[in-house]
């Protein structure tokens, strides 16, 4: 008989998966980026896989009620990356189309964060 391991599903699972998949998010945030965002919002995250770091960052900040600060920090980081895409597209015109697509996806990630910040009206 198989034993079934049931792991509690994170309420941020969609957002976690989005950040882990650069094809959808349009950006790569490193383990160091997640640790820095956590530190700026009162979390002492230990070096781990990116998957565990994003889970810890979102879930732990939610527990200590600093999720809005984490979302703001992630948005600021995304804005920096979008600015870099725009700057690079000016410096390297041949890369303009792919860089514009990355910036567009990164803006979509910001929209996903905004929805998360508003919360789910069907929860609670």
PDB file of N, CA and C in Angstrom, residues 11-65:
ATOM      1  N   UNK A  11      -0.972  29.170   0.269  1.00  0.00           N
ATOM      2  CA  UNK A  11      -1.974  30.060  -0.324  1.00  0.00           C
ATOM      3  C   UNK A  11      -1.366  30.910  -1.433  1.00  0.00           C
ATOM      4  N   UNK A  12      -0.041  30.926  -1.507  1.00  0.00           N
ATOM      5  CA  UNK A  12       0.664  31.700  -2.527  1.00  0.00           C
ATOM      6  C   UNK A  12       1.225  30.809  -3.638  1.00  0.00           C
ATOM      7  N   UNK A  13       0.712  29.596  -3.774  1.00  0.00           N
ATOM      8  CA  UNK A  13       1.273  28.621  -4.717  1.00  0.00           C
ATOM      9  C   UNK A  13       1.350  29.169  -6.145  1.00  0.00           C
ATOM     10  N   UNK A  14       0.312  29.844  -6.595  1.00  0.00           N
ATOM     11  CA  UNK A  14       0.321  30.376  -7.967  1.00  0.00           C
ATOM     12  C   UNK A  14       1.425  31.421  -8.130  1.00  0.00           C
ATOM     13  N   UNK A  15       1.576  32.277  -7.152  1.00  0.00           N
ATOM     14  CA  UNK A  15       2.598  33.314  -7.206  1.00  0.00           C
ATOM     15  C   UNK A  15       3.998  32.694  -7.116  1.00  0.00           C
ATOM     16  N   UNK A  16       4.163  31.704  -6.260  1.00  0.00           N
ATOM     17  CA  UNK A  16       5.445  31.010  -6.140  1.00  0.00           C
ATOM     18  C   UNK A  16       5.837  30.392  -7.477  1.00  0.00           C
ATOM     19  N   UNK A  17       4.907  29.675  -8.088  1.00  0.00           N
ATOM     20  CA  UNK A  17       5.182  29.036  -9.377  1.00  0.00           C
ATOM     21  C   UNK A  17       5.485  30.065 -10.454  1.00  0.00           C
ATOM     22  N   UNK A  18       4.803  31.179 -10.408  1.00  0.00           N
ATOM     23  CA  UNK A  18       5.017  32.241 -11.384  1.00  0.00           C
ATOM     24  C   UNK A  18       6.457  32.772 -11.294  1.00  0.00           C
ATOM     25  N   UNK A  19       6.922  33.034 -10.080  1.00  0.00           N
ATOM     26  CA  UNK A  19       8.286  33.535  -9.904  1.00  0.00           C
ATOM     27  C   UNK A  19       9.337  32.502 -10.280  1.00  0.00           C
ATOM     28  N   UNK A  20       9.026  31.235 -10.113  1.00  0.00           N
ATOM     29  CA  UNK A  20       9.995  30.190 -10.408  1.00  0.00           C
ATOM     30  C   UNK A  20      10.101  29.892 -11.895  1.00  0.00           C
ATOM     31  N   UNK A  21       9.127  30.308 -12.678  1.00  0.00           N
ATOM     32  CA  UNK A  21       9.119  30.039 -14.111  1.00  0.00           C
ATOM     33  C   UNK A  21       9.412  31.328 -14.875  1.00  0.00           C
ATOM     34  N   UNK A  22      10.632  31.474 -15.324  1.00  0.00           N
ATOM     35  CA  UNK A  22      11.025  32.711 -15.997  1.00  0.00           C
ATOM     36  C   UNK A  22      10.284  32.924 -17.311  1.00  0.00           C
ATOM     37  N   UNK A  23       9.787  31.851 -17.909  1.00  0.00           N
ATOM     38  CA  UNK A  23       9.023  32.009 -19.151  1.00  0.00           C
ATOM     39  C   UNK A  23       7.771  32.849 -18.896  1.00  0.00           C
ATOM     40  N   UNK A  24       7.111  32.632 -17.781  1.00  0.00           N
ATOM     41  CA  UNK A  24       5.886  33.373 -17.476  1.00  0.00           C
ATOM     42  C   UNK A  24       6.161  34.711 -16.794  1.00  0.00           C
ATOM     43  N   UNK A  25       7.150  34.746 -15.908  1.00  0.00           N
ATOM     44  CA  UNK A  25       7.392  35.974 -15.147  1.00  0.00           C
ATOM     45  C   UNK A  25       8.199  37.005 -15.919  1.00  0.00           C
ATOM     46  N   UNK A  26       9.001  36.548 -16.876  1.00  0.00           N
ATOM     47  CA  UNK A  26       9.809  37.481 -17.653  1.00  0.00           C
ATOM     48  C   UNK A  26      11.055  37.950 -16.934  1.00  0.00           C
ATOM     49  N   UNK A  27      11.326  37.398 -15.749  1.00  0.00           N
ATOM     50  CA  UNK A  27      12.509  37.811 -15.014  1.00  0.00           C
ATOM     51  C   UNK A  27      13.015  36.679 -14.140  1.00  0.00           C
ATOM     52  N   UNK A  28      14.272  36.789 -13.795  1.00  0.00           N
ATOM     53  CA  UNK A  28      14.876  35.812 -12.901  1.00  0.00           C
ATOM     54  C   UNK A  28      15.253  36.531 -11.627  1.00  0.00           C
ATOM     55  N   UNK A  29      14.661  36.102 -10.541  1.00  0.00           N
ATOM     56  CA  UNK A  29      15.040  36.634  -9.239  1.00  0.00           C
ATOM     57  C   UNK A  29      15.862  35.552  -8.553  1.00  0.00           C
ATOM     58  N   UNK A  30      17.049  35.919  -8.114  1.00  0.00           N
ATOM     59  CA  UNK A  30      17.974  34.964  -7.516  1.00  0.00           C
ATOM     60  C   UNK A  30      17.632  34.705  -6.058  1.00  0.00           C
ATOM     61  N   UNK A  31      18.270  33.695  -5.499  1.00  0.00           N
ATOM     62  CA  UNK A  31      18.111  33.408  -4.069  1.00  0.00           C
ATOM     63  C   UNK A  31      18.520  34.632  -3.262  1.00  0.00           C
ATOM     64  N   UNK A  32      19.583  35.281  -3.684  1.00  0.00           N
ATOM     65  CA  UNK A  32      20.047  36.489  -3.000  1.00  0.00           C
ATOM     66  C   UNK A  32      19.003  37.607  -3.050  1.00  0.00           C
ATOM     67  N   UNK A  33      18.312  37.738  -4.175  1.00  0.00           N
ATOM     68  CA  UNK A  33      17.243  38.738  -4.286  1.00  0.00           C
ATOM     69  C   UNK A  33      16.151  38.471  -3.253  1.00  0.00           C
ATOM     70  N   UNK A  34      15.728  37.212  -3.135  1.00  0.00           N
ATOM     71  CA  UNK A  34      14.671  36.869  -2.179  1.00  0.00           C
ATOM     72  C   UNK A  34      15.125  37.093  -0.745  1.00  0.00           C
ATOM     73  N   UNK A  35      16.389  36.764  -0.456  1.00  0.00           N
ATOM     74  CA  UNK A  35      16.926  36.984   0.891  1.00  0.00           C
ATOM     75  C   UNK A  35      16.969  38.479   1.204  1.00  0.00           C
ATOM     76  N   UNK A  36      17.373  39.290   0.234  1.00  0.00           N
ATOM     77  CA  UNK A  36      17.431  40.747   0.429  1.00  0.00           C
ATOM     78  C   UNK A  36      16.043  41.334   0.668  1.00  0.00           C
ATOM     79  N   UNK A  37      15.057  40.879  -0.089  1.00  0.00           N
ATOM     80  CA  UNK A  37      13.682  41.353   0.107  1.00  0.00           C
ATOM     81  C   UNK A  37      13.205  40.958   1.496  1.00  0.00           C
ATOM     82  N   UNK A  38      13.503  39.731   1.906  1.00  0.00           N
ATOM     83  CA  UNK A  38      13.126  39.283   3.243  1.00  0.00           C
ATOM     84  C   UNK A  38      13.784  40.124   4.317  1.00  0.00           C
ATOM     85  N   UNK A  39      15.073  40.361   4.192  1.00  0.00           N
ATOM     86  CA  UNK A  39      15.814  41.148   5.182  1.00  0.00           C
ATOM     87  C   UNK A  39      15.232  42.556   5.296  1.00  0.00           C
ATOM     88  N   UNK A  40      14.887  43.151   4.163  1.00  0.00           N
ATOM     89  CA  UNK A  40      14.315  44.502   4.171  1.00  0.00           C
ATOM     90  C   UNK A  40      12.945  44.543   4.845  1.00  0.00           C
ATOM     91  N   UNK A  41      12.343  43.364   5.020  1.00  0.00           N
ATOM     92  CA  UNK A  41      11.005  43.305   5.615  1.00  0.00           C
ATOM     93  C   UNK A  41      10.974  42.488   6.909  1.00  0.00           C
ATOM     94  N   UNK A  42      12.117  42.421   7.588  1.00  0.00           N
ATOM     95  CA  UNK A  42      12.171  41.813   8.909  1.00  0.00           C
ATOM     96  C   UNK A  42      12.257  40.304   8.948  1.00  0.00           C
ATOM     97  N   UNK A  43      12.594  39.663   7.831  1.00  0.00           N
ATOM     98  CA  UNK A  43      12.727  38.209   7.801  1.00  0.00           C
ATOM     99  C   UNK A  43      14.187  37.827   7.609  1.00  0.00           C
ATOM    100  N   UNK A  44      14.650  36.878   8.396  1.00  0.00           N
ATOM    101  CA  UNK A  44      16.010  36.379   8.268  1.00  0.00           C
ATOM    102  C   UNK A  44      15.949  35.037   7.565  1.00  0.00           C
ATOM    103  N   UNK A  45      15.964  35.059   6.234  1.00  0.00           N
ATOM    104  CA  UNK A  45      15.892  33.837   5.443  1.00  0.00           C
ATOM    105  C   UNK A  45      17.286  33.252   5.276  1.00  0.00           C
ATOM    106  N   UNK A  46      17.381  31.950   5.412  1.00  0.00           N
ATOM    107  CA  UNK A  46      18.651  31.254   5.234  1.00  0.00           C
ATOM    108  C   UNK A  46      18.772  30.806   3.780  1.00  0.00           C
ATOM    109  N   UNK A  47      20.008  30.710   3.307  1.00  0.00           N
ATOM    110  CA  UNK A  47      20.247  30.279   1.931  1.00  0.00           C
ATOM    111  C   UNK A  47      19.628  28.903   1.728  1.00  0.00           C
ATOM    112  N   UNK A  48      18.859  28.795   0.690  1.00  0.00           N
ATOM    113  CA  UNK A  48      18.115  27.577   0.371  1.00  0.00           C
ATOM    114  C   UNK A  48      17.875  27.583  -1.128  1.00  0.00           C
ATOM    115  N   UNK A  49      17.099  26.657  -1.602  1.00  0.00           N
ATOM    116  CA  UNK A  49      16.725  26.680  -3.013  1.00  0.00           C
ATOM    117  C   UNK A  49      15.806  27.884  -3.246  1.00  0.00           C
ATOM    118  N   UNK A  50      15.772  28.358  -4.465  1.00  0.00           N
ATOM    119  CA  UNK A  50      14.882  29.478  -4.789  1.00  0.00           C
ATOM    120  C   UNK A  50      13.444  29.120  -4.454  1.00  0.00           C
ATOM    121  N   UNK A  51      13.054  27.878  -4.722  1.00  0.00           N
ATOM    122  CA  UNK A  51      11.686  27.440  -4.452  1.00  0.00           C
ATOM    123  C   UNK A  51      11.345  27.588  -2.974  1.00  0.00           C
ATOM    124  N   UNK A  52      12.231  27.133  -2.106  1.00  0.00           N
ATOM    125  CA  UNK A  52      11.972  27.233  -0.667  1.00  0.00           C
ATOM    126  C   UNK A  52      12.027  28.683  -0.197  1.00  0.00           C
ATOM    127  N   UNK A  53      12.919  29.460  -0.773  1.00  0.00           N
ATOM    128  CA  UNK A  53      13.033  30.859  -0.361  1.00  0.00           C
ATOM    129  C   UNK A  53      11.774  31.653  -0.688  1.00  0.00           C
ATOM    130  N   UNK A  54      11.242  31.476  -1.882  1.00  0.00           N
ATOM    131  CA  UNK A  54      10.030  32.234  -2.235  1.00  0.00           C
ATOM    132  C   UNK A  54       8.853  31.778  -1.380  1.00  0.00           C
ATOM    133  N   UNK A  55       8.760  30.483  -1.108  1.00  0.00           N
ATOM    134  CA  UNK A  55       7.701  29.986  -0.219  1.00  0.00           C
ATOM    135  C   UNK A  55       7.839  30.600   1.164  1.00  0.00           C
ATOM    136  N   UNK A  56       9.057  30.535   1.722  1.00  0.00           N
ATOM    137  CA  UNK A  56       9.294  31.088   3.055  1.00  0.00           C
ATOM    138  C   UNK A  56       9.035  32.585   3.084  1.00  0.00           C
ATOM    139  N   UNK A  57       9.523  33.282   2.067  1.00  0.00           N
ATOM    140  CA  UNK A  57       9.350  34.738   2.011  1.00  0.00           C
ATOM    141  C   UNK A  57       7.871  35.118   2.056  1.00  0.00           C
ATOM    142  N   UNK A  58       7.076  34.516   1.196  1.00  0.00           N
ATOM    143  CA  UNK A  58       5.656  34.876   1.123  1.00  0.00           C
ATOM    144  C   UNK A  58       4.872  34.401   2.343  1.00  0.00           C
ATOM    145  N   UNK A  59       5.071  33.153   2.740  1.00  0.00           N
ATOM    146  CA  UNK A  59       4.284  32.608   3.850  1.00  0.00           C
ATOM    147  C   UNK A  59       4.681  33.202   5.202  1.00  0.00           C
ATOM    148  N   UNK A  60       5.977  33.362   5.445  1.00  0.00           N
ATOM    149  CA  UNK A  60       6.420  33.915   6.724  1.00  0.00           C
ATOM    150  C   UNK A  60       6.065  35.399   6.835  1.00  0.00           C
ATOM    151  N   UNK A  61       6.202  36.135   5.744  1.00  0.00           N
ATOM    152  CA  UNK A  61       5.835  37.561   5.806  1.00  0.00           C
ATOM    153  C   UNK A  61       4.330  37.711   6.005  1.00  0.00           C
ATOM    154  N   UNK A  62       3.556  36.782   5.481  1.00  0.00           N
ATOM    155  CA  UNK A  62       2.114  36.804   5.698  1.00  0.00           C
ATOM    156  C   UNK A  62       1.801  36.552   7.174  1.00  0.00           C
ATOM    157  N   UNK A  63       2.532  35.614   7.790  1.00  0.00           N
ATOM    158  CA  UNK A  63       2.320  35.295   9.209  1.00  0.00           C
ATOM    159  C   UNK A  63       2.615  36.482  10.113  1.00  0.00           C
ATOM    160  N   UNK A  64       3.676  37.246   9.788  1.00  0.00           N
ATOM    161  CA  UNK A  64       4.046  38.371  10.647  1.00  0.00           C
ATOM    162  C   UNK A  64       3.482  39.700  10.121  1.00  0.00           C
ATOM    163  N   UNK A  65       2.570  39.595   9.162  1.00  0.00           N
ATOM    164  CA  UNK A  65       1.839  40.743   8.634  1.00  0.00           C
ATOM    165  C   UNK A  65       2.728  41.803   7.974  1.00  0.00           C
TER     166      UNK A  65
END
